[in-house]
Structures are given as C-alpha cells and as structure tokens.
PDB file of C-alpha atoms in Angstrom:
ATOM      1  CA  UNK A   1      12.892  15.520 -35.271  1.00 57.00           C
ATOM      2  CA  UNK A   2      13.349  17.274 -31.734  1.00 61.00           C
ATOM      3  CA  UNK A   3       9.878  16.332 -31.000  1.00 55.00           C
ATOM      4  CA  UNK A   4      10.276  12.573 -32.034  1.00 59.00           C
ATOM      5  CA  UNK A   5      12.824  12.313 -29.980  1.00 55.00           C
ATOM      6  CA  UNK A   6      10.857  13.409 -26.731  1.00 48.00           C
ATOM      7  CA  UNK A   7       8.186  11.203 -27.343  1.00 46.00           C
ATOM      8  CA  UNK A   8      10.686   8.321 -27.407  1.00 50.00           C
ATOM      9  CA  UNK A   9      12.143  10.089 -23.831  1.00 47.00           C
ATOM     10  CA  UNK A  10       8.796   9.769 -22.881  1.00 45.00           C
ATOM     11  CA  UNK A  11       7.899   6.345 -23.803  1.00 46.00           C
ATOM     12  CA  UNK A  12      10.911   4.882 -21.944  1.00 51.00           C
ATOM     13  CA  UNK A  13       9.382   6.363 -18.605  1.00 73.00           C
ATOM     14  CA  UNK A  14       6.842   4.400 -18.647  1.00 85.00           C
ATOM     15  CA  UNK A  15       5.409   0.743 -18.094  1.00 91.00           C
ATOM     16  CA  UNK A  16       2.206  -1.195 -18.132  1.00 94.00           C
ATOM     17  CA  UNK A  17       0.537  -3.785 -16.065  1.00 93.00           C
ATOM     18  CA  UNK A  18      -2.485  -5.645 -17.111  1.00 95.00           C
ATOM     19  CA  UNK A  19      -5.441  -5.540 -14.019  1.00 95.00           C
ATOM     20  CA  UNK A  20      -8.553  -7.482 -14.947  1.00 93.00           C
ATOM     21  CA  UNK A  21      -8.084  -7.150 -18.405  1.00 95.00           C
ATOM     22  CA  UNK A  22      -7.300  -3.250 -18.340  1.00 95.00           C
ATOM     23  CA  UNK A  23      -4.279  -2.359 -19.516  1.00 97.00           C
ATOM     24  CA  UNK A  24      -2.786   0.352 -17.102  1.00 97.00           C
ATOM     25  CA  UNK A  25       0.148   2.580 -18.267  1.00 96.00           C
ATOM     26  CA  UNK A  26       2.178   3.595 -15.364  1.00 95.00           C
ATOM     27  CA  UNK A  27       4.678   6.870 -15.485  1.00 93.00           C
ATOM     28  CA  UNK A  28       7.132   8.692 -13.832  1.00 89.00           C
ATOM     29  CA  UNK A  29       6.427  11.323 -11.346  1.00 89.00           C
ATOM     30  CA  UNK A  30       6.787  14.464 -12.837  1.00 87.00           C
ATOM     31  CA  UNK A  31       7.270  18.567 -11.415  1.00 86.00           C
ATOM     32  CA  UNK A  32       3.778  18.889 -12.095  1.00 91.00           C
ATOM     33  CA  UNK A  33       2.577  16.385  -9.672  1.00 89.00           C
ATOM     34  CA  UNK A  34       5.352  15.740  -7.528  1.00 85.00           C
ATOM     35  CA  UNK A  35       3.827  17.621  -4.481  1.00 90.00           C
ATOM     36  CA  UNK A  36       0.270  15.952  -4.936  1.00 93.00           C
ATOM     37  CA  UNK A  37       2.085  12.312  -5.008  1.00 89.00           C
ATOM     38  CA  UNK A  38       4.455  12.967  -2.258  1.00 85.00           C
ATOM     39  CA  UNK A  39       0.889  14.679  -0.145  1.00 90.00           C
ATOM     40  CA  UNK A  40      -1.055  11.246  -0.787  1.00 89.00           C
ATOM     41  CA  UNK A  41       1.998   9.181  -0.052  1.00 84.00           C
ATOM     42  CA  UNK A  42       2.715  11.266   3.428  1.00 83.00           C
ATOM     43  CA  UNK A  43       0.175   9.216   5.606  1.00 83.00           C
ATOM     44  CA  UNK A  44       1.609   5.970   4.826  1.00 79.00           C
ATOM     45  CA  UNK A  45       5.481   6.420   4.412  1.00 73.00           C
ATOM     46  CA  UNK A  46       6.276   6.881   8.190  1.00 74.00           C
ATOM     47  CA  UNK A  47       4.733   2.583   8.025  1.00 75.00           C
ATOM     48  CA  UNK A  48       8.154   2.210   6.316  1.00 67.00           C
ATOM     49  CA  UNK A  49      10.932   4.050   8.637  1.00 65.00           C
ATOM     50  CA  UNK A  50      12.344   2.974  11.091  1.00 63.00           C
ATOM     51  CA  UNK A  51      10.137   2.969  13.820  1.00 64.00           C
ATOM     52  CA  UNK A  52       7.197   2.141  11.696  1.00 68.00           C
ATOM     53  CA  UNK A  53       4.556  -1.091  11.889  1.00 69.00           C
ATOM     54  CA  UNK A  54       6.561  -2.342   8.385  1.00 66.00           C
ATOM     55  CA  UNK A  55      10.036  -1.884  10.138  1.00 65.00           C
ATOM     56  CA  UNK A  56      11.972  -5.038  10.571  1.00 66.00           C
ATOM     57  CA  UNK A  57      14.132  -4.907  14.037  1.00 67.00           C
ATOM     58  CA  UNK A  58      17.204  -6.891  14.604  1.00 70.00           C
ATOM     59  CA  UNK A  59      15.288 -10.565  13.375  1.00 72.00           C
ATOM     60  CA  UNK A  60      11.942  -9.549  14.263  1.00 69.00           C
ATOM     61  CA  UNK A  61       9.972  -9.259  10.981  1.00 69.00           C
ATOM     62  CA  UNK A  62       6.917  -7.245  10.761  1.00 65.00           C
ATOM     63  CA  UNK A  63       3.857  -9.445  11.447  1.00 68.00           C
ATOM     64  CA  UNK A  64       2.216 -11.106   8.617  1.00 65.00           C
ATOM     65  CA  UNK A  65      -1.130  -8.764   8.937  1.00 72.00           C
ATOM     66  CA  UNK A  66       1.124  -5.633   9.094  1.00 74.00           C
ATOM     67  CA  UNK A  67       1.060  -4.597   5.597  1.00 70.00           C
ATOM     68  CA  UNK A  68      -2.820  -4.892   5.192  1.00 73.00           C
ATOM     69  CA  UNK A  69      -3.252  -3.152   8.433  1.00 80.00           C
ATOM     70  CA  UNK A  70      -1.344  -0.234   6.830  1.00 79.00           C
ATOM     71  CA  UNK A  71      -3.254  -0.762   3.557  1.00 78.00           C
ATOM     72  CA  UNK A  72      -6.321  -0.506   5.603  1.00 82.00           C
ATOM     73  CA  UNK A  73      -5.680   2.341   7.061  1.00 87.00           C
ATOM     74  CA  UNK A  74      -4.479   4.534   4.369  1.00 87.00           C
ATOM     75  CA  UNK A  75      -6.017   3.115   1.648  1.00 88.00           C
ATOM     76  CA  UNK A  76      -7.480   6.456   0.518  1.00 92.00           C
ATOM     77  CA  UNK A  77      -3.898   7.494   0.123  1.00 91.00           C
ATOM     78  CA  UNK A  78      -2.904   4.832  -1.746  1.00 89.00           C
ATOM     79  CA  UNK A  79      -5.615   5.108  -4.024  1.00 94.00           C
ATOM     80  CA  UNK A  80      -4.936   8.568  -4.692  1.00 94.00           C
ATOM     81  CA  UNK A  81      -1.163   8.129  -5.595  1.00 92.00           C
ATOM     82  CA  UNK A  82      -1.703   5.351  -7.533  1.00 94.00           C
ATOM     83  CA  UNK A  83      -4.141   7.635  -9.768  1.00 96.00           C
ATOM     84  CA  UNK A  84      -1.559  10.557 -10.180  1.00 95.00           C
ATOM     85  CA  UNK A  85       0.825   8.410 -11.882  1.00 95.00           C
ATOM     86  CA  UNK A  86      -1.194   6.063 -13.800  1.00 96.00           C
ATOM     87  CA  UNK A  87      -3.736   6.478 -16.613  1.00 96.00           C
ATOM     88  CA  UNK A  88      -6.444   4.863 -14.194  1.00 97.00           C
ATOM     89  CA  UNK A  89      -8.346   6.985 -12.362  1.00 96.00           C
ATOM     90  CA  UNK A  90      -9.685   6.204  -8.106  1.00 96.00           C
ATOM     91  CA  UNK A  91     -12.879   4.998  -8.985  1.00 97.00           C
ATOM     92  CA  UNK A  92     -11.002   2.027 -10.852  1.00 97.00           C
ATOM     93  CA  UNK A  93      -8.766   0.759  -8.168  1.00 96.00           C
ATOM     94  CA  UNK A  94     -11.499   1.419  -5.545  1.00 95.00           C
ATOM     95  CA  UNK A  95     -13.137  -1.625  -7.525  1.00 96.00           C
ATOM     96  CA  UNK A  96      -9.750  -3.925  -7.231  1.00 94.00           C
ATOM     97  CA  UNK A  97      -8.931  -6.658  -4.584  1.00 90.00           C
ATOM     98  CA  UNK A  98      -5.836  -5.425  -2.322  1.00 86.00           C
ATOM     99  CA  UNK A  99      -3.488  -8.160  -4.212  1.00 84.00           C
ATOM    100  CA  UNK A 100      -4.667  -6.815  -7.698  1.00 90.00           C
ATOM    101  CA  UNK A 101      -4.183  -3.356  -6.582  1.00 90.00           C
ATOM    102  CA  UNK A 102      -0.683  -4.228  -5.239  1.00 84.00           C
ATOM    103  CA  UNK A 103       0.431  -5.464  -8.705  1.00 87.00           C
ATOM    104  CA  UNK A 104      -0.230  -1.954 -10.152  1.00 90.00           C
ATOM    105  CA  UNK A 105       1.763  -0.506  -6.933  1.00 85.00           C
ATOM    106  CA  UNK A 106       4.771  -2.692  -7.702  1.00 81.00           C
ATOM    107  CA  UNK A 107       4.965  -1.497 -10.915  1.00 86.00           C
ATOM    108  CA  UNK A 108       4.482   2.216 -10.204  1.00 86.00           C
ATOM    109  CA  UNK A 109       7.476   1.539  -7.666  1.00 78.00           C
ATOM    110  CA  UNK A 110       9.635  -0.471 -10.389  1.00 81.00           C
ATOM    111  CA  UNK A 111       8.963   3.163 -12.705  1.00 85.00           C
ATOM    112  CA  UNK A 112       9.393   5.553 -10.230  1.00 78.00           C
ATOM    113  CA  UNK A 113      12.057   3.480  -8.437  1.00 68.00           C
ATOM    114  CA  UNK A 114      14.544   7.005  -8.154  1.00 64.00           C
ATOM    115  CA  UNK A 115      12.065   9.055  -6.805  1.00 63.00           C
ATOM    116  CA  UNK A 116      11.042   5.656  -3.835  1.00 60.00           C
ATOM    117  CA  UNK A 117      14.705   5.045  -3.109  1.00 58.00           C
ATOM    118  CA  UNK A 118      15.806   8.687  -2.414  1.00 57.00           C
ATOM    119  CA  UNK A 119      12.385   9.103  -0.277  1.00 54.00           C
ATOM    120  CA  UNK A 120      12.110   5.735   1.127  1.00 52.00           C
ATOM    121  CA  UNK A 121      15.449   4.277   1.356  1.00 56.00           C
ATOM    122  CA  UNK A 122      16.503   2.457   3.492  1.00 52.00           C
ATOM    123  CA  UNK A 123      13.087   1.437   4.814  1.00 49.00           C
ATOM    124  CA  UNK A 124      11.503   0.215   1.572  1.00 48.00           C
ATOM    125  CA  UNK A 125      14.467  -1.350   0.514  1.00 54.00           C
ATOM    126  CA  UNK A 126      14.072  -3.802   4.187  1.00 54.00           C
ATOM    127  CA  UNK A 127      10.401  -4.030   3.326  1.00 54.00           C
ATOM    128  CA  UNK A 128      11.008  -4.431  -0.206  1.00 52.00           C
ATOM    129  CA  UNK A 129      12.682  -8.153   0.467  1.00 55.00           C
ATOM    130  CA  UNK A 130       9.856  -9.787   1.240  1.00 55.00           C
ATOM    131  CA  UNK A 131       8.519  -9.024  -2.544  1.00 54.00           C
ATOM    132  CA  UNK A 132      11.850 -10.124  -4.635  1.00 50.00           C
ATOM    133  CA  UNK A 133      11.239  -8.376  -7.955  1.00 52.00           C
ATOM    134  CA  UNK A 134      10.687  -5.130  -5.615  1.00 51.00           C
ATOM    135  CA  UNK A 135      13.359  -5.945  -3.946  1.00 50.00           C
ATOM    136  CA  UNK A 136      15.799  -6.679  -7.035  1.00 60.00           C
ATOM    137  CA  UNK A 137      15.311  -3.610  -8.515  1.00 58.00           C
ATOM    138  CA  UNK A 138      15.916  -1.165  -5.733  1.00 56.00           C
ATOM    139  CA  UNK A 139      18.739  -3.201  -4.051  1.00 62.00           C
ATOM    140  CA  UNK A 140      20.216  -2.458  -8.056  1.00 72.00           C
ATOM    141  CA  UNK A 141      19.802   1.000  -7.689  1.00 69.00           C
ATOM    142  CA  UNK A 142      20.901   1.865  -4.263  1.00 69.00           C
ATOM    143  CA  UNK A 143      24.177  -0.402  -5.162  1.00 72.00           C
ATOM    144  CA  UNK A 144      24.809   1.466  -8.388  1.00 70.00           C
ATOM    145  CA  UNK A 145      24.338   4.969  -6.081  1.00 68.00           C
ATOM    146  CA  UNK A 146      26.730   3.622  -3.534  1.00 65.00           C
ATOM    147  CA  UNK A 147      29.504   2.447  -5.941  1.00 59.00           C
ATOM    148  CA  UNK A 148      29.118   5.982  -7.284  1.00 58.00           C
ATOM    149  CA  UNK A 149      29.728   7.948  -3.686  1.00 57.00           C
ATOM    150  CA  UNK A 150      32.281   5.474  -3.180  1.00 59.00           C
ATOM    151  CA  UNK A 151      34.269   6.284  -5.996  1.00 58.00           C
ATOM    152  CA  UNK A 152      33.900  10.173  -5.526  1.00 55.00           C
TER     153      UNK A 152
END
C-alpha cells in the first residue's frame, strides 16, 4: 500500500512532451542529481540576471538574436541538463532543431518550476514573458510565495 502510494507521488512529478514523435517524460530534479543539473545549468544562468545578454533594462528588451546567441554558446550545457531530468539521453536532442529542443526545455521548466524560481527568480520570470505559458506558470508561483511571506 505504502509503495503504491509513492509511485502515485512519483507520477505527479512528472510530465511529457511529444518531440518528433518520441514521447519524452520529463521529472523533477532530485538530491541525486541536483549538483550535476545545477553544474550544467551554471554556464548559462548568469544570461538571465541582471546584468546578463537576456536581461531586460528599464524598456530595452533583449535583442531578438539574444536568446540563440546564448543557446549557441552553451548549448553543450543545455544539452546536458536537459538529459539529467528527462528519459532522453544527449545524443537525442543533439539531433533536434533549437525550437524543438526548446519545447522539451519549457516543459522541464513548467516541472521543475520550484527549483527555476528559487534559482532564477527574478530574471527568468522577466525573460519568461516573452514565452506566456512560461511565463503563466512562474508568475503563479512566485505570487502564491509572496502572498505567503506577506501573510507571515
């Protein structure tokens, strides 16, 4: 019964995304790899701070070639996060255009939205308005975090 019940625990962490007829399951960051994920997302997350190429300033926006310059350049790191928390391994998402690839990214983002907002928030939730579903479901979770403190 115990067990049955942490399979269903289980289940609810995770989602899947359909790439070229593939069906990719995307979970939750877990202990196990947390420190590999947060080592192949390091050379990319300072594009989303404040002073980054993905930053927006006052009403200057990023420029439209931004996010596939940082793609570009730290595509290797993207790859290799994407393959710690999905049940696709590099090799597969080496073979996928950037826009395919960046439906399975939204969707690891949408799973492990705790784990982006409390490393990447603010930044990815600026960034994050540009793609509206992205953008919907972290603007929903910082809110709920900041009625919380606000209640405390």
């Amino acid at each position: 019964m115990e067990q049955e019940k942490q399979l269903e625990q289980m289940a609810a962490t995770e989602a899947t995304v359909t790439v070229r007829g593939h069906v990719i399951k995307v979970h939750e960051v877990t202990m196990k790899n947390l420190r590999a994920f947060a080592k192949a997302c390091g050379p990319f997350l300072s594009s989303f701070d404040e002073s980054g190429e993905l930053a927006i300033r006052g009403d200057k926006k990023p420029d439209d070639f931004a996010l596939f310059k940082v793609l570009a350049e730290n595509g290797d790191a993207f790859l290799d996060a994407a393959a710690l928390v999905t049940n696709a391994d590099r090799a597969f998402y080496e073979r996928l255009r950037p826009d395919e690839f960046f439906e399975v990214a939204a969707k690891i983002v949408e799973v492990n939205g705790d784990f982006f907002v409390r490393a990447l928030a603010p930044a990815l939730i600026r960034f994050a308005q540009g793609f509206s579903q992205i953008g919907s479901i972290l603007f929903s979770v910082s809110s709920a975090q900041g009625t919380t403190s606000n209640e405390s």
